[in-house]
Coordinates of C-alpha atoms in Angstrom, one line a residue:
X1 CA 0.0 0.0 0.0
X2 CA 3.1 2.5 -0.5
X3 CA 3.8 4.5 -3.8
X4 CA 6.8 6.2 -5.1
X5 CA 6.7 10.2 -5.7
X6 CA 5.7 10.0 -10.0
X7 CA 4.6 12.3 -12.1
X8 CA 1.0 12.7 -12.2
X9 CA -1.7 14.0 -14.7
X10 CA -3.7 17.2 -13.8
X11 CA -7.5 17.2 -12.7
X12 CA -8.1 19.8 -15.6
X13 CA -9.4 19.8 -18.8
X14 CA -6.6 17.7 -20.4
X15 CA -7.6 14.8 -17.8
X16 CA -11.2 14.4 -18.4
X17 CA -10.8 14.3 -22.3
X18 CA -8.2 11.5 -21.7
X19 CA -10.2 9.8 -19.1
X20 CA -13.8 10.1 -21.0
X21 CA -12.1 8.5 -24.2
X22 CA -10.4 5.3 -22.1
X23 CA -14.1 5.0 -20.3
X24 CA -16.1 5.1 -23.7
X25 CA -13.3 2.2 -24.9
X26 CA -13.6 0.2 -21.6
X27 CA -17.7 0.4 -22.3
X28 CA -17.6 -0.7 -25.7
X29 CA -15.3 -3.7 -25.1
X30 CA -17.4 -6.8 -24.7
X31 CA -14.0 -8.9 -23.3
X32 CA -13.4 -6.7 -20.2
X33 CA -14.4 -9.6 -17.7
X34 CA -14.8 -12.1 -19.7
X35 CA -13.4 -14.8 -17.9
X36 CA -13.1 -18.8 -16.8
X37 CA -15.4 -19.4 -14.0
X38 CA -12.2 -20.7 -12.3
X39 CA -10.0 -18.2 -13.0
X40 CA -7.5 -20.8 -14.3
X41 CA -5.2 -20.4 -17.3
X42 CA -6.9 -22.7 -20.1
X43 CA -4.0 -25.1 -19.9
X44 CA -4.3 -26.2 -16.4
X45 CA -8.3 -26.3 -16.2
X46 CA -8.4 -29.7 -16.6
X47 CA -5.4 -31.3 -14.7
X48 CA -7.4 -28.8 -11.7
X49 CA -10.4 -30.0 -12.2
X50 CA -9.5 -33.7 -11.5
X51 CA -6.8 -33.2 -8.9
X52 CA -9.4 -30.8 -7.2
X53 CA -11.6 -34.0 -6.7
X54 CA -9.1 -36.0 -4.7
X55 CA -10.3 -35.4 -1.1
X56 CA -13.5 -34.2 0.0
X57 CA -11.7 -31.6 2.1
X58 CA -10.4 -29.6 -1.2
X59 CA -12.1 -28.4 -4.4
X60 CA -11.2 -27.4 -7.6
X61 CA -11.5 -23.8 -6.5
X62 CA -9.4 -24.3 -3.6
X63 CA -7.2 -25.9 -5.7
X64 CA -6.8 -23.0 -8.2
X65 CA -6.7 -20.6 -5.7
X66 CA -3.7 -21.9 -3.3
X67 CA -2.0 -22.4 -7.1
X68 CA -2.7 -18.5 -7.8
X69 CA -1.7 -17.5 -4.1
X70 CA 1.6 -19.5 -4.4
X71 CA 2.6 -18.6 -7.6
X72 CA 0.5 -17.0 -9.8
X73 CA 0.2 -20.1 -12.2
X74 CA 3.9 -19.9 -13.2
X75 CA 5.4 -23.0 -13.5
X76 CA 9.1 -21.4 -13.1
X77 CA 8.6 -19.7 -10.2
X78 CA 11.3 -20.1 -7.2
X79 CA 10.8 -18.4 -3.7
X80 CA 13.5 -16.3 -1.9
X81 CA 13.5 -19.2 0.5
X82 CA 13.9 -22.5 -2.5
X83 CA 10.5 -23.4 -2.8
X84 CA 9.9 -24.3 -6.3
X85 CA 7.4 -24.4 -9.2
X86 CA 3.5 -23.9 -9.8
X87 CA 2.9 -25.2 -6.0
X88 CA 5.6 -23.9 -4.6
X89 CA 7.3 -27.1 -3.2
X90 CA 10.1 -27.1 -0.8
X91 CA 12.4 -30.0 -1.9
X92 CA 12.2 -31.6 1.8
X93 CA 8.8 -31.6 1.5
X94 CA 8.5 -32.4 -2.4
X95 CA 11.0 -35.2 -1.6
X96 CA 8.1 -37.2 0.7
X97 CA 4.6 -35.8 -1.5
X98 CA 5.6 -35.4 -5.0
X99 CA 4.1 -37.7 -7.3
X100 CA 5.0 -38.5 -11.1
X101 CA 1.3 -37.4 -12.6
X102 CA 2.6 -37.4 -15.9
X103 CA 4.1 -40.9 -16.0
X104 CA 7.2 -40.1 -17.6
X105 CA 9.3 -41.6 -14.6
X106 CA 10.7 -38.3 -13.5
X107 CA 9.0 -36.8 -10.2
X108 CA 9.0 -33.2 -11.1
X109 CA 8.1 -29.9 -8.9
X110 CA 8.3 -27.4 -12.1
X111 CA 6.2 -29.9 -13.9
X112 CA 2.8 -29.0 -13.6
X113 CA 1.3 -32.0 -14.1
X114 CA 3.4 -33.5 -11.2
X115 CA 2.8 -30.7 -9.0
X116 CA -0.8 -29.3 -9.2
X117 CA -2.1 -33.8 -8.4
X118 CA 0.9 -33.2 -5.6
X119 CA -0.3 -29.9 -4.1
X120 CA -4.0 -31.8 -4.0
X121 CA -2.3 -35.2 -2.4
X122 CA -0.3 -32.6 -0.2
X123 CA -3.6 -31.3 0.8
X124 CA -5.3 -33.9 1.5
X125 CA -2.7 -35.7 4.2
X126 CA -2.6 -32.1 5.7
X127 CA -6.0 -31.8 6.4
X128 CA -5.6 -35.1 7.9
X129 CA -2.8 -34.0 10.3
X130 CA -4.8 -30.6 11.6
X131 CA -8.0 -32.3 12.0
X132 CA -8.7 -32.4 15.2
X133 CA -7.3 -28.8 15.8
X134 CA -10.2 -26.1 16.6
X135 CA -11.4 -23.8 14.2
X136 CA -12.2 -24.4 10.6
X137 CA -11.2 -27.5 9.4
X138 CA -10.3 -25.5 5.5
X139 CA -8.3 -22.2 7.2
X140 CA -6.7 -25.3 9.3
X141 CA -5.3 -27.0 6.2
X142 CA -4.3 -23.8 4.1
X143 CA -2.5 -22.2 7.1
X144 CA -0.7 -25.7 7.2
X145 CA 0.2 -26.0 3.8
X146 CA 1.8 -22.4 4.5
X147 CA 3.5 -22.7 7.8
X148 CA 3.5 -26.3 8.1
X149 CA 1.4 -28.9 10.3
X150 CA 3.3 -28.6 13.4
X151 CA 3.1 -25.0 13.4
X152 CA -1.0 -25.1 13.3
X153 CA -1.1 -27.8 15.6
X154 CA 1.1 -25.5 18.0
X155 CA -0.6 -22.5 17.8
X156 CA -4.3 -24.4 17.9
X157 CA -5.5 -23.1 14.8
X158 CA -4.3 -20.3 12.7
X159 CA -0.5 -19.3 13.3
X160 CA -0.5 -15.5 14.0
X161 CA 3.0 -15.2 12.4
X162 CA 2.0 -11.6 9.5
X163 CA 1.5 -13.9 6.7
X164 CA -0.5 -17.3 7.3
X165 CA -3.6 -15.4 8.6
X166 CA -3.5 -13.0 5.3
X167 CA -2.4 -16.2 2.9
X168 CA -5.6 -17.8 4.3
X169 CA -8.0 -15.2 3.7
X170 CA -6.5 -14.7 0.0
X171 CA -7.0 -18.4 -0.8
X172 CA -10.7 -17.9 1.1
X173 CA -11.4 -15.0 -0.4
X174 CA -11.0 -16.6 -4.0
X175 CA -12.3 -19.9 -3.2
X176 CA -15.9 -18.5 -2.3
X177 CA -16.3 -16.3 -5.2
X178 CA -19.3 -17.3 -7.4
X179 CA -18.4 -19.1 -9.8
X180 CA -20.4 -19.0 -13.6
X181 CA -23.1 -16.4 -12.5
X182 CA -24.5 -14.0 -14.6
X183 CA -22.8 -10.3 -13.9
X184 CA -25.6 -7.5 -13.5
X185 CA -23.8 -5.5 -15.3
X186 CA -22.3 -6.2 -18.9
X187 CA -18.6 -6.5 -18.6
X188 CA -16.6 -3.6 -20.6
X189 CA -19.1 -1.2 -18.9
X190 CA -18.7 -2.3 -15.5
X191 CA -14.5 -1.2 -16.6
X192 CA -16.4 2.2 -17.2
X193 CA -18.3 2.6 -14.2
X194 CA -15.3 1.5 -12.4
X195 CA -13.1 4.1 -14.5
X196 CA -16.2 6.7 -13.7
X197 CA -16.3 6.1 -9.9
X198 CA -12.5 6.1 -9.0
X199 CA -12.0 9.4 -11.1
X200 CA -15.3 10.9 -9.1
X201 CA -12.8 10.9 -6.0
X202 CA -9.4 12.6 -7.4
X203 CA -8.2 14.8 -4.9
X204 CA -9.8 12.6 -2.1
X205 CA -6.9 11.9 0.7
X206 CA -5.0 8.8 1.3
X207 CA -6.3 7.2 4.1
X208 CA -4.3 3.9 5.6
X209 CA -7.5 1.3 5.7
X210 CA -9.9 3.8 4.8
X211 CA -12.4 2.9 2.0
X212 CA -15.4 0.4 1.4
X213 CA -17.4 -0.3 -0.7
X214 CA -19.7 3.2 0.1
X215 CA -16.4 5.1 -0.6
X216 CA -14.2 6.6 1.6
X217 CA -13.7 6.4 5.4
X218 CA -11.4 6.4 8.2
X219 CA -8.9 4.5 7.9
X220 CA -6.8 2.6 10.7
X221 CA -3.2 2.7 12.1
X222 CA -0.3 2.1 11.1
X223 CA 1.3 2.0 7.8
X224 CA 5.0 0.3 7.7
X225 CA 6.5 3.8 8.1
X226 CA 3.9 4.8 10.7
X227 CA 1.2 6.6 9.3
X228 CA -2.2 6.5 11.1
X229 CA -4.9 7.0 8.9
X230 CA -7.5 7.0 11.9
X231 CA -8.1 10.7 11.7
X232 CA -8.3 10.7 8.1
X233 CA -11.3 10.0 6.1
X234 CA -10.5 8.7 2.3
X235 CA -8.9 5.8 0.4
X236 CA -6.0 3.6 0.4
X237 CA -4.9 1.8 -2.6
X238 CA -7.2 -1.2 -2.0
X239 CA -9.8 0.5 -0.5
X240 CA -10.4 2.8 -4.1
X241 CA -10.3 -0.3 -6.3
X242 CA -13.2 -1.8 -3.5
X243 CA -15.2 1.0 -3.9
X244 CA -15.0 1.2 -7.8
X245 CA -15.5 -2.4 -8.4
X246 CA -18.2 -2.2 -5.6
X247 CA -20.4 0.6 -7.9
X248 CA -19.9 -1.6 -11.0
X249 CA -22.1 -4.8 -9.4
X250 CA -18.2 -6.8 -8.6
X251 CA -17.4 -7.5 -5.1
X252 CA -13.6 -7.3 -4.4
X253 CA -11.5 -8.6 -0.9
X254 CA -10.2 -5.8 1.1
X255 CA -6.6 -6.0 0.5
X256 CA -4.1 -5.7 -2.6
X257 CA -3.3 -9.3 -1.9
X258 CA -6.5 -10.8 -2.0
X259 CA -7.5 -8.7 -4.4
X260 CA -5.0 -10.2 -6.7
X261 CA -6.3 -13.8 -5.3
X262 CA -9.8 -13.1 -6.4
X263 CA -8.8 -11.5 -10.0
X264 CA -8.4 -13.4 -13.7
X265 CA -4.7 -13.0 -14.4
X266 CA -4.3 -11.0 -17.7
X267 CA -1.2 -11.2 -20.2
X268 CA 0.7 -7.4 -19.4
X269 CA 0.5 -6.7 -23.1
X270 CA -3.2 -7.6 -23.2
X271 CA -4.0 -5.0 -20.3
X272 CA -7.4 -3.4 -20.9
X273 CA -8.9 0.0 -19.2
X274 CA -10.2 -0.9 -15.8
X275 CA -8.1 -4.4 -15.2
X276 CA -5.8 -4.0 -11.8
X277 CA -2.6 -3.6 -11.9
X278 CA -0.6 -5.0 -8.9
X279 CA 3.0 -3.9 -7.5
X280 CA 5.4 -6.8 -5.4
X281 CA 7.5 -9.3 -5.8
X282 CA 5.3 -12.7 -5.2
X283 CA 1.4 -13.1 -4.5
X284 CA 2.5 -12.9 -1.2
X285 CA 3.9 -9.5 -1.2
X286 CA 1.3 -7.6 -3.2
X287 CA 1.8 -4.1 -1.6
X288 CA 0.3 -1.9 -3.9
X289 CA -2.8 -2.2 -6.6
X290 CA -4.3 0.6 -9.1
X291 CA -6.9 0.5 -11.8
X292 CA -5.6 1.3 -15.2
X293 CA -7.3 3.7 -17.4
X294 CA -4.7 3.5 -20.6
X295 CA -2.6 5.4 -22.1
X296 CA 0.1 3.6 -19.8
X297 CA -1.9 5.3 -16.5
X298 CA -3.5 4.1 -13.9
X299 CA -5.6 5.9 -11.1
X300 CA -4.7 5.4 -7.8
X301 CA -4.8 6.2 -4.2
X302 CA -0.9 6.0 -3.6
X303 CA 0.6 6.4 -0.1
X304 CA 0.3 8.5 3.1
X305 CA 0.4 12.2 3.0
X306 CA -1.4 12.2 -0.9
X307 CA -3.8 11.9 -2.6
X308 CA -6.4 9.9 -5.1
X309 CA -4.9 10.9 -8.6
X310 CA -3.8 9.7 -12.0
X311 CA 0.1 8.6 -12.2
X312 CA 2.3 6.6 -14.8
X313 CA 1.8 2.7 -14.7
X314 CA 6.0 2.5 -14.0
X315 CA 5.4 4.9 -11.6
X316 CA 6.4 2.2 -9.2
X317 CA 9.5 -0.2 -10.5
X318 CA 7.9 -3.5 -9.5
X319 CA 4.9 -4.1 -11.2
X320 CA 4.3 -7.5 -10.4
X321 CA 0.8 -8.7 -12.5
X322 CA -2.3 -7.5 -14.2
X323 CA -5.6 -9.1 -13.6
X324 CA -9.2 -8.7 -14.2
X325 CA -11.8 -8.4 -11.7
X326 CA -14.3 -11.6 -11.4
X327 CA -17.5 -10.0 -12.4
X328 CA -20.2 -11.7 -10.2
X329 CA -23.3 -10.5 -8.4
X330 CA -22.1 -7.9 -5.5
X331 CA -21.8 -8.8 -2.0
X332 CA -20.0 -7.6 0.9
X333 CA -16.9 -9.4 2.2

């Protein structure tokens, strides 16, 4: 939720010609939200699907969105810490649960179809272990999965460690999404309204945790530098794209995180007006997220001390992904 100092546009004349041509392209684009109802890439569907059916404690959705959490879908990816692939395997642990799905003979953690059966076997015995621990039986096994077994069973449910209780609540928030409804609102102008709302509140203050879904509000304290934004009513960077989404019929998780959880992942080059764009290094480090309004801008609410406005997409040097908002019926979360 932090932004660099950028170069912004003005709130003038220039801004709202800009801004009412990207709207009247995002409203006449029939693919903005078109999406999977499992907000899969096409080649996995299938080999989630099944391995989503192994145990009755896991789904397909679960499935897809631990996947999404751990790696966004990339095959390649590696963790500062060695954990490896599309599930995000340590080698300890892919050692005593990886399977050979693919039959080739070769047990293999940056093969997905090796690891997306393993992450659901994985799964599975982990539920198993946590059981009998109190609290939900689901939050049980994804905190395991995250901070191992032992570490639930030790803390009695939930390790309160800064990232299991948010990595659960991503994977959650993702999970439960409706899957294959109808949106209310057709999808490239739900982008627009999005576009419309967000812009409605340039100039509006950043607020740290302010923002819902009925726009802004006070926020909380602190930021990671400090900043309370308990006497401020407004928006931070989440809490804008909430509110947006919220006035275009599409429920969104609170934080940048989730957010990104709960959103169709979108090719960079393929970025539309109103998709989110997200700033990290890993699903798990999502710190900032804006909705772009082309032109290579997004709108944003960016850090303490400023202000809702429009800045450069590489405003920020780690743009991390760009997704598309699941349209579904709204709902509060």
């Amino acid at each position: 939720m932090r932004s660099s100092t950028a170069a912004t546009i003005g709130v003038g004349a220039t801004a709202a010609v800009l801004v009412a041509s990207l709207v009247q392209a995002a409203g006449e684009d029939p693919a903005i939200g078109a999406a999977l109802s499992m907000s899969v890439p096409a080649k996995y569907k299938d080999l989630i699907e099944e391995a989503g059916k192994t145990c009755p404690a896991i789904s397909p959705n679960l499935l897809a969105g631990l996947l999404k959490r751990e790696s966004g879908f990339s095959p390649t990816a590696v963790s500062p810490v060695g954990a490896e692939g599309i599930a995000q395997f340590m080698p300890s642990t892919w050692a005593a649960y990886g399977v050979d799905g693919n039959n080739d003979g070769v047990r293999d953690s940056f093969e997905p179809k090796d690891a997306i059966p393993a992450a659901a076997n994985y799964l599975c015995a982990i539920s198993e272990e946590v059981k009998d621990v109190p609290g939900n039986k689901r939050d049980n096994m994804l905190a395991a999965y995250n901070a191992g077994s032992a570490a639930v069973i030790r803390a009695g449910g939930i390790p309160d460690n800064g990232e299991t209780p948010d990595y659960v609540d991503a994977i959650n928030a993702f999970t439960d999404a409706p899957a294959g409804g109808k949106e209310a609102i057709p999808a490239g102008q739900a982008a627009a309204i999005a576009i419309n709302a967000a812009t409605d509140k340039i100039g509006t203050p950043y607020s740290w945790g302010g923002g819902n879904a009925n726009g802004p509000s006070t926020g909380i304290c602190c930021s990671p530098n400090g900043r309370s934004g308990a006497s401020i009513k407004g928006f931070d960077c989440s809490g804008l794209t909430l509110y947006a989404y919220a006035k275009a019929g599409i429920s969104l998780p609170r934080t940048a995180a989730q957010q990104y959880a709960a959103s169709e992942p979108v090719n960079p080059g393929e970025k539309k007006p109103g998709d989110l764009v997200f700033y990290g290094s890993s699903p798990a480090n999502i710190h900032h997220v804006a909705i772009y309004v082309g032109g290579g801008y997004m709108i944003e609410a960016p850090r303490p001390g400023t202000e809702v406005r429009f800045s450069p997409i590489d405003a920020l040097p780690d743009l991390y992904a760009v997704a598309r908002p699941a349209s579904h019926a709204n709902k509060e979360i």
